[in-house]
mmCIF file of C-alpha atoms and ligand atoms in Angstrom:
data_model
loop_
_atom_site.group_PDB
_atom_site.id
_atom_site.type_symbol
_atom_site.label_atom_id
_atom_site.label_comp_id
_atom_site.label_asym_id
_atom_site.label_seq_id
_atom_site.Cartn_x
_atom_site.Cartn_y
_atom_site.Cartn_z
ATOM 1 C CA MET A 250 14.815 -10.113 -47.270
ATOM 2 C CA GLU A 251 15.833 -13.680 -47.693
ATOM 3 C CA ASP A 252 12.799 -14.199 -49.901
ATOM 4 C CA GLU A 253 14.098 -13.463 -53.475
ATOM 5 C CA ASN A 254 10.697 -12.125 -54.799
ATOM 6 C CA GLY A 255 10.609 -9.571 -52.072
ATOM 7 C CA TYR A 256 14.296 -8.602 -52.647
ATOM 8 C CA ALA A 257 13.617 -7.828 -56.213
ATOM 9 C CA ILE A 258 10.568 -6.137 -55.672
ATOM 10 C CA MET A 259 12.471 -3.545 -53.204
ATOM 11 C CA THR A 260 15.539 -3.035 -55.433
ATOM 12 C CA LYS A 261 13.471 -2.482 -57.963
ATOM 13 C CA ARG A 262 12.008 0.410 -56.237
ATOM 14 C CA ILE A 263 14.971 1.417 -54.914
ATOM 15 C CA ILE A 264 16.636 1.899 -58.452
ATOM 16 C CA SER A 265 13.712 3.903 -59.419
ATOM 17 C CA THR A 266 13.615 6.449 -56.608
ATOM 18 C CA GLN A 267 16.949 6.891 -54.574
ATOM 19 C CA PRO A 268 19.819 8.732 -55.701
ATOM 20 C CA SER A 269 22.695 6.459 -57.075
ATOM 21 C CA GLN A 270 25.331 7.581 -54.627
ATOM 22 C CA HIS A 271 23.686 6.055 -51.473
ATOM 23 C CA ARG A 272 24.152 2.645 -53.082
ATOM 24 C CA SER A 273 27.973 3.372 -52.981
ATOM 25 C CA GLN A 274 27.694 3.697 -48.973
ATOM 26 C CA GLY A 275 28.187 -0.423 -47.223
ATOM 27 C CA SER A 276 24.328 0.030 -45.670
ATOM 28 C CA PRO A 277 21.250 -1.083 -48.250
ATOM 29 C CA PRO A 278 19.612 2.262 -49.349
ATOM 30 C CA VAL A 279 16.584 0.838 -47.708
ATOM 31 C CA PHE A 280 17.947 1.317 -44.195
ATOM 32 C CA ASP A 281 18.535 4.711 -45.211
ATOM 33 C CA GLY A 282 14.953 5.642 -45.336
ATOM 34 C CA TYR A 283 14.404 4.067 -41.969
ATOM 35 C CA LYS A 284 16.896 5.733 -40.043
ATOM 36 C CA VAL A 285 15.587 8.634 -41.416
ATOM 37 C CA ALA A 286 12.138 7.784 -40.017
ATOM 38 C CA VAL A 287 13.387 7.299 -36.842
ATOM 39 C CA GLY A 288 15.443 10.306 -36.918
ATOM 40 C CA VAL A 289 11.889 12.185 -37.737
ATOM 41 C CA LEU A 290 9.945 10.429 -35.129
ATOM 42 C CA GLY A 291 12.659 11.145 -32.381
ATOM 43 C CA ALA A 292 12.594 14.549 -32.852
ATOM 44 C CA VAL A 293 9.183 14.621 -32.660
ATOM 45 C CA CYS A 294 9.495 12.947 -29.510
ATOM 46 C CA VAL A 295 11.755 15.339 -27.695
ATOM 47 C CA LEU A 296 9.596 18.427 -28.971
ATOM 48 C CA LEU A 297 6.592 17.188 -27.472
ATOM 49 C CA VAL A 298 8.332 16.467 -24.372
ATOM 50 C CA LEU A 299 9.736 19.651 -24.483
ATOM 51 C CA ALA A 300 6.468 21.477 -25.619
ATOM 52 C CA VAL A 301 4.253 19.346 -22.763
ATOM 53 C CA ILE A 302 7.488 21.070 -20.308
ATOM 54 C CA ALA A 303 7.113 24.104 -21.707
ATOM 55 C CA GLN A 304 3.274 23.922 -20.747
ATOM 56 C CA HIS A 305 3.971 23.331 -17.377
ATOM 57 C CA VAL A 306 6.254 25.972 -16.575
ATOM 58 C CA TRP A 307 4.496 28.373 -18.159
ATOM 59 C CA GLY A 308 0.761 27.571 -16.823
ATOM 60 C CA PHE A 309 2.053 27.389 -13.524
ATOM 61 C CA GLN A 310 3.293 30.558 -13.728
ATOM 62 C CA ALA A 311 0.083 32.113 -15.358
ATOM 63 C CA GLY A 312 -1.760 30.482 -12.497
ATOM 64 C CA GLN A 313 0.389 32.296 -9.833
ATOM 65 C CA ALA A 314 0.023 35.409 -11.699
ATOM 66 C CA SER A 315 -4.234 35.289 -12.182
ATOM 67 C CA CYS A 316 -4.273 34.395 -8.399
ATOM 68 C CA SER A 317 -1.557 36.263 -6.607
ATOM 69 C CA GLY A 318 -3.581 39.351 -5.028
ATOM 70 C CA LYS A 319 -7.207 38.571 -6.539
ATOM 71 C CA CYS A 320 -7.492 35.349 -4.717
ATOM 72 C CA ASP A 321 -6.283 36.974 -0.966
ATOM 73 C CA ILE A 322 -9.247 39.266 -1.419
ATOM 74 C CA GLN A 323 -11.189 36.381 -2.689
ATOM 75 C CA GLN A 324 -10.081 34.645 0.723
ATOM 76 C CA GLU A 325 -10.698 37.489 2.836
ATOM 77 C CA ALA A 326 -13.798 37.913 1.978
ATOM 78 C CA PHE A 327 -15.039 34.125 2.253
ATOM 79 C CA ILE A 328 -13.139 34.465 6.111
ATOM 80 C CA SER A 329 -14.786 37.568 6.995
ATOM 81 C CA ARG A 330 -18.678 36.371 5.818
ATOM 82 C CA LEU A 331 -18.116 33.063 7.885
ATOM 83 C CA ARG A 332 -17.331 35.533 10.812
ATOM 84 C CA GLN A 333 -20.414 37.860 10.959
ATOM 85 C CA SER A 334 -22.587 34.667 9.922
ATOM 86 C CA LEU A 335 -20.976 31.886 12.345
ATOM 87 C CA CYS A 336 -19.153 34.126 15.708
ATOM 88 C CA ASP A 337 -21.811 34.730 17.930
ATOM 89 C CA PRO A 338 -21.480 38.730 18.544
ATOM 90 C CA ALA A 339 -21.929 37.859 22.838
ATOM 91 C CA ARG A 340 -18.866 35.561 23.032
ATOM 92 C CA SER A 341 -16.361 37.107 20.419
ATOM 93 C CA GLY A 342 -16.859 40.826 21.519
ATOM 94 C CA PRO A 343 -19.006 43.320 18.957
ATOM 95 C CA ALA A 344 -15.889 44.561 17.354
ATOM 96 C CA VAL A 345 -15.702 44.201 13.679
ATOM 97 C CA GLY A 346 -13.693 41.115 12.369
ATOM 98 C CA ALA A 347 -13.294 39.829 15.847
ATOM 99 C CA ARG A 348 -11.939 36.308 15.581
ATOM 100 C CA CYS A 349 -13.784 33.402 17.131
ATOM 101 C CA ALA A 350 -13.521 29.280 17.428
ATOM 102 C CA LEU A 351 -15.798 27.209 15.822
ATOM 103 C CA CYS A 352 -16.955 23.731 16.541
ATOM 104 C CA PRO A 353 -19.269 21.266 15.048
ATOM 105 C CA LYS A 354 -22.776 21.135 16.081
ATOM 106 C CA ASP A 355 -23.266 19.658 19.815
ATOM 107 C CA TRP A 356 -19.533 20.304 20.584
ATOM 108 C CA GLN A 357 -18.637 22.738 23.314
ATOM 109 C CA ALA A 358 -16.068 25.150 22.364
ATOM 110 C CA HIS A 359 -13.433 26.043 25.134
ATOM 111 C CA LYS A 360 -10.240 27.587 24.609
ATOM 112 C CA GLY A 361 -9.563 26.684 21.568
ATOM 113 C CA LYS A 362 -10.651 23.085 21.729
ATOM 114 C CA CYS A 363 -14.060 21.542 21.160
ATOM 115 C CA TYR A 364 -15.833 18.781 23.677
ATOM 116 C CA TRP A 365 -18.209 16.173 22.933
ATOM 117 C CA ASP A 366 -19.824 14.118 25.579
ATOM 118 C CA SER A 367 -21.091 11.076 25.159
ATOM 119 C CA LYS A 368 -25.076 10.315 26.861
ATOM 120 C CA ARG A 369 -24.580 6.446 26.543
ATOM 121 C CA SER A 370 -22.110 4.320 28.340
ATOM 122 C CA GLN A 371 -19.125 1.763 27.364
ATOM 123 C CA ILE A 372 -15.879 0.370 27.684
ATOM 124 C CA TRP A 373 -12.709 2.120 27.534
ATOM 125 C CA ASN A 374 -11.407 0.550 23.935
ATOM 126 C CA ALA A 375 -14.982 1.314 22.115
ATOM 127 C CA SER A 376 -15.231 5.073 23.354
ATOM 128 C CA GLN A 377 -11.414 5.275 22.048
ATOM 129 C CA LYS A 378 -12.817 4.264 18.842
ATOM 130 C CA ASP A 379 -15.763 6.219 19.102
ATOM 131 C CA CYS A 380 -13.642 9.593 19.052
ATOM 132 C CA GLU A 381 -11.736 8.274 16.432
ATOM 133 C CA LEU A 382 -14.933 8.164 14.255
ATOM 134 C CA ARG A 383 -15.808 11.383 15.048
ATOM 135 C CA ASN A 384 -11.926 12.780 13.772
ATOM 136 C CA SER A 385 -11.050 13.708 17.520
ATOM 137 C CA GLN A 386 -9.224 11.742 20.682
ATOM 138 C CA MET A 387 -9.950 11.202 23.598
ATOM 139 C CA LEU A 388 -10.343 13.546 26.211
ATOM 140 C CA VAL A 389 -6.421 14.921 27.248
ATOM 141 C CA ILE A 390 -6.670 16.851 30.458
ATOM 142 C CA GLN A 391 -3.555 19.535 30.114
ATOM 143 C CA ASP A 392 -3.950 21.796 33.276
ATOM 144 C CA GLN A 393 -6.413 22.435 36.307
ATOM 145 C CA GLU A 394 -8.096 25.366 34.243
ATOM 146 C CA GLU A 395 -9.476 22.363 31.914
ATOM 147 C CA MET A 396 -10.088 19.995 34.854
ATOM 148 C CA ASP A 397 -12.416 23.025 35.808
ATOM 149 C CA PHE A 398 -14.392 23.055 32.647
ATOM 150 C CA ILE A 399 -14.861 19.454 32.440
ATOM 151 C CA ASN A 400 -16.150 19.713 36.030
ATOM 152 C CA THR A 401 -19.147 21.726 34.442
ATOM 153 C CA ILE A 402 -19.507 19.434 31.580
ATOM 154 C CA THR A 403 -19.767 16.373 33.915
ATOM 155 C CA ASP A 404 -21.917 18.010 36.682
ATOM 156 C CA GLY A 405 -18.587 16.451 38.142
ATOM 157 C CA THR A 406 -21.181 13.810 39.771
ATOM 158 C CA ASN A 407 -20.935 10.792 36.988
ATOM 159 C CA HIS A 408 -17.513 8.625 36.223
ATOM 160 C CA ILE A 409 -16.323 9.497 32.590
ATOM 161 C CA TRP A 410 -13.775 7.996 30.503
ATOM 162 C CA ILE A 411 -10.686 10.039 29.557
ATOM 163 C CA GLY A 412 -7.731 9.241 27.197
ATOM 164 C CA LEU A 413 -5.739 7.499 29.773
ATOM 165 C CA ASN A 414 -4.600 4.282 30.611
ATOM 166 C CA ASN A 415 -1.791 2.064 32.230
ATOM 167 C CA THR A 416 -1.217 -0.813 29.922
ATOM 168 C CA SER A 417 2.825 -0.266 29.050
ATOM 169 C CA HIS A 418 4.466 -3.026 30.238
ATOM 170 C CA THR A 419 6.553 0.055 32.178
ATOM 171 C CA GLY A 420 3.621 0.432 34.115
ATOM 172 C CA ASN A 421 3.355 4.219 33.733
ATOM 173 C CA TRP A 422 -0.441 6.256 33.308
ATOM 174 C CA THR A 423 -0.232 7.303 29.717
ATOM 175 C CA TRP A 424 -2.447 9.813 27.597
ATOM 176 C CA VAL A 425 -4.119 8.422 24.169
ATOM 177 C CA ASP A 426 -1.587 11.482 22.389
ATOM 178 C CA GLY A 427 1.347 9.477 23.926
ATOM 179 C CA SER A 428 2.348 11.772 26.873
ATOM 180 C CA PRO A 429 2.835 10.534 30.326
ATOM 181 C CA LEU A 430 0.605 11.725 33.084
ATOM 182 C CA ASN A 431 1.507 14.190 35.512
ATOM 183 C CA GLN A 432 0.860 12.840 38.655
ATOM 184 C CA THR A 433 1.950 15.473 40.567
ATOM 185 C CA LEU A 434 -0.958 17.667 38.956
ATOM 186 C CA PHE A 435 -3.286 15.400 39.252
ATOM 187 C CA PRO A 436 -2.377 12.249 41.532
ATOM 188 C CA VAL A 437 -4.662 9.125 40.770
ATOM 189 C CA SER A 438 -6.925 7.366 43.438
ATOM 190 C CA GLY A 439 -8.400 4.273 43.084
ATOM 191 C CA PRO A 440 -6.867 0.589 42.723
ATOM 192 C CA VAL A 441 -3.452 -0.059 41.560
ATOM 193 C CA ALA A 442 -3.783 -2.045 38.600
ATOM 194 C CA SER A 443 -2.588 -3.457 35.345
ATOM 195 C CA ASN A 444 -5.143 -3.309 32.265
ATOM 196 C CA SER A 445 -6.403 0.038 34.028
ATOM 197 C CA CYS A 446 -8.254 3.439 32.630
ATOM 198 C CA GLY A 447 -8.662 6.500 33.484
ATOM 199 C CA VAL A 448 -12.250 8.276 34.294
ATOM 200 C CA VAL A 449 -12.250 11.853 36.097
ATOM 201 C CA LYS A 450 -15.060 11.869 38.924
ATOM 202 C CA GLY A 451 -15.283 15.317 40.202
ATOM 203 C CA ASN A 452 -12.045 17.226 40.333
ATOM 204 C CA ARG A 453 -10.172 14.109 40.681
ATOM 205 C CA ILE A 454 -8.897 11.140 38.409
ATOM 206 C CA ASN A 455 -9.719 7.477 39.614
ATOM 207 C CA SER A 456 -8.796 3.959 38.235
ATOM 208 C CA GLU A 457 -11.363 1.408 36.866
ATOM 209 C CA THR A 458 -10.866 -1.154 35.394
ATOM 210 C CA CYS A 459 -10.896 -0.734 31.463
ATOM 211 C CA SER A 460 -13.671 -3.164 30.864
ATOM 212 C CA ALA A 461 -16.160 -1.019 33.235
ATOM 213 C CA GLU A 462 -18.371 0.933 30.909
ATOM 214 C CA PHE A 463 -19.103 4.856 31.648
ATOM 215 C CA LYS A 464 -19.360 7.783 29.220
ATOM 216 C CA TRP A 465 -16.777 9.472 27.775
ATOM 217 C CA ILE A 466 -15.359 12.612 26.164
ATOM 218 C CA CYS A 467 -13.805 13.497 23.120
ATOM 219 C CA GLN A 468 -11.972 16.463 22.360
ATOM 220 C CA LYS A 469 -10.455 18.410 19.065
ATOM 221 C CA ASP A 470 -9.047 21.278 17.931
ATOM 222 C CA ALA A 471 -11.396 24.604 17.342
ATOM 223 C CA VAL A 472 -10.906 25.965 13.874
ATOM 224 C CA THR A 473 -10.462 29.594 14.276
ATOM 225 C CA VAL A 474 -11.714 31.914 11.733
HETATM 226 C C1 NAG B 777 7.654 5.368 34.028
HETATM 227 O O1 NAG B 777 7.653 6.027 34.881
HETATM 228 C C2 NAG B 777 9.228 5.661 35.194
HETATM 229 C C3 NAG B 777 8.873 6.651 37.019
HETATM 230 O O2 NAG B 777 8.384 7.538 36.608
HETATM 231 C C4 NAG B 777 10.296 6.453 34.644
HETATM 232 O O3 NAG B 777 11.416 6.789 35.387
HETATM 233 C C5 NAG B 777 10.414 5.722 33.261
HETATM 234 O O4 NAG B 777 11.079 6.643 32.179
HETATM 235 C C6 NAG B 777 8.860 5.583 32.728
HETATM 236 N N1 NAG B 777 8.866 4.801 31.659
HETATM 237 C C7 NAG B 777 8.424 5.764 30.308
HETATM 238 C C8 NAG B 777 8.142 4.951 29.151
HETATM 239 O O5 NAG B 777 7.414 6.797 30.404
HETATM 240 C C1 NAG B 778 -4.015 1.964 25.967
HETATM 241 O O1 NAG B 778 -4.495 3.491 24.921
HETATM 242 C C2 NAG B 778 -3.032 2.997 23.748
HETATM 243 C C3 NAG B 778 -2.860 4.136 23.383
HETATM 244 O O2 NAG B 778 -3.323 5.134 24.074
HETATM 245 C C4 NAG B 778 -4.276 2.217 23.143
HETATM 246 O O3 NAG B 778 -3.115 1.340 22.320
HETATM 247 C C5 NAG B 778 -3.720 0.703 23.918
HETATM 248 O O4 NAG B 778 -5.007 -0.278 23.133
HETATM 249 C C6 NAG B 778 -5.010 0.867 24.740
HETATM 250 N N1 NAG B 778 -5.013 -0.237 25.866
HETATM 251 C C7 NAG B 778 -6.187 -0.701 26.629
HETATM 252 C C8 NAG B 778 -5.608 -1.805 26.995
HETATM 253 O O5 NAG B 778 -7.312 -0.472 25.872
HETATM 254 C C1 NAG B 779 3.743 18.501 36.788
HETATM 255 O O1 NAG B 779 2.592 19.059 37.076
HETATM 256 C C2 NAG B 779 3.643 20.052 38.119
HETATM 257 C C3 NAG B 779 2.256 21.086 38.799
HETATM 258 O O2 NAG B 779 1.478 22.060 38.032
HETATM 259 C C4 NAG B 779 4.405 21.230 37.702
HETATM 260 O O3 NAG B 779 4.888 22.170 38.368
HETATM 261 C C5 NAG B 779 5.228 20.537 37.086
HETATM 262 O O4 NAG B 779 6.180 21.007 36.081
HETATM 263 C C6 NAG B 779 4.606 19.417 36.278
HETATM 264 N N1 NAG B 779 6.032 18.259 35.548
HETATM 265 C C7 NAG B 779 5.955 17.824 34.152
HETATM 266 C C8 NAG B 779 7.494 17.112 33.920
HETATM 267 O O5 NAG B 779 4.975 19.081 33.205
HETATM 268 C C1 NAG B 780 0.069 -0.734 36.105
HETATM 269 O O1 NAG B 780 -0.031 -1.796 35.185
HETATM 270 C C2 NAG B 780 1.135 -2.402 35.133
HETATM 271 C C3 NAG B 780 1.122 -3.840 35.093
HETATM 272 O O2 NAG B 780 1.168 -3.918 33.372
HETATM 273 C C4 NAG B 780 1.329 -3.002 36.921
HETATM 274 O O3 NAG B 780 2.300 -3.169 37.232
HETATM 275 C C5 NAG B 780 1.661 -1.479 37.803
HETATM 276 O O4 NAG B 780 1.510 -1.531 39.251
HETATM 277 C C6 NAG B 780 0.357 -0.472 37.216
HETATM 278 N N1 NAG B 780 0.084 0.810 37.713
HETATM 279 C C7 NAG B 780 -0.969 1.798 37.729
HETATM 280 C C8 NAG B 780 -0.283 3.326 38.079
HETATM 281 O O5 NAG B 780 -2.113 1.830 38.253
HETATM 282 C C1 NAG B 781 -8.672 -3.372 23.563
HETATM 283 O O1 NAG B 781 -7.695 -3.076 22.497
HETATM 284 C C2 NAG B 781 -6.665 -3.847 22.670
HETATM 285 C C3 NAG B 781 -5.517 -3.838 21.952
HETATM 286 O O2 NAG B 781 -6.530 -3.150 21.074
HETATM 287 C C4 NAG B 781 -6.713 -4.944 23.484
HETATM 288 O O3 NAG B 781 -5.255 -5.518 23.711
HETATM 289 C C5 NAG B 781 -7.320 -5.122 25.144
HETATM 290 O O4 NAG B 781 -7.287 -5.844 25.169
HETATM 291 C C6 NAG B 781 -8.282 -4.312 24.858
HETATM 292 N N1 NAG B 781 -9.017 -3.952 25.877
HETATM 293 C C7 NAG B 781 -10.850 -4.458 26.006
HETATM 294 C C8 NAG B 781 -10.941 -4.434 27.637
HETATM 295 O O5 NAG B 781 -11.088 -4.691 25.004
#
């Protein structure tokens, strides 16, 4: 605008295109043109935003509408096929549609849990890490019934690491899921010491130094279909 030539050119153009009453309002007429452009752009933006929102809401409802009923039926059919193909009729009974608990290959199913026992031995820390890598945790024994089942896995002869250690400053035995050991249910035999980890041998829990090497057991929830 400061440039004399530019200003001259602009006024010329405005005079030729704009109606005269625009020039009587204080602001230069060229700004009115910008205002209109900005206003139009603003309106377009608002419309676009509204369109996106509308599409989102409508699309969501449409998605739900086309899925309700149909998706349930498809899912039921899929689960039914899984049951037919993967559930062992000898275990879950011959009843049609009987539910069963599934475990990964090489894991044993028992009462809604899956168990995996290692073939080699290592220190407690490494065993815990290994269970995590298998998307599971070290064995937490809930009750006597589970203890009896574990005995059938271990043959009751070997020491096997379980998810139990005494490393907190309170000096309590704690399971890897954070729960305290019920010593009325499972009294711990063996040396009372810091840096102790739990093994199961026969029907009992023993205390061992965590840097000893034993086999271990991992557990995870079974998938019920
Ligand atoms: C540790 O055990 C003692 C006695 O059994 C109990 O009073 C205390 O609350 C326990 N501490 C924790 C952190 O569990
Ligand atoms: C004891 O177990 C807890 C998890 O429950 C773990 O954080 C801690 O490192 C373990 N201690 C040792 C010495 O392995
Ligand atoms: C510990 O186990 C005993 C024996 O099964 C049971 O009577 C008691 O209620 C248990 N205590 C806790 C805190 O779970
Ligand atoms: C657990 O370890 C603490 C030291 O960290 C020790 O004082 C306590 O006696 C131990 N408890 C058992 C039951 O081994
Ligand atoms: C186990 O790991 C914990 C923390 O990760 C560490 O403090 C402890 O020293 C380790 N114990 C052994 C025996 O490696």
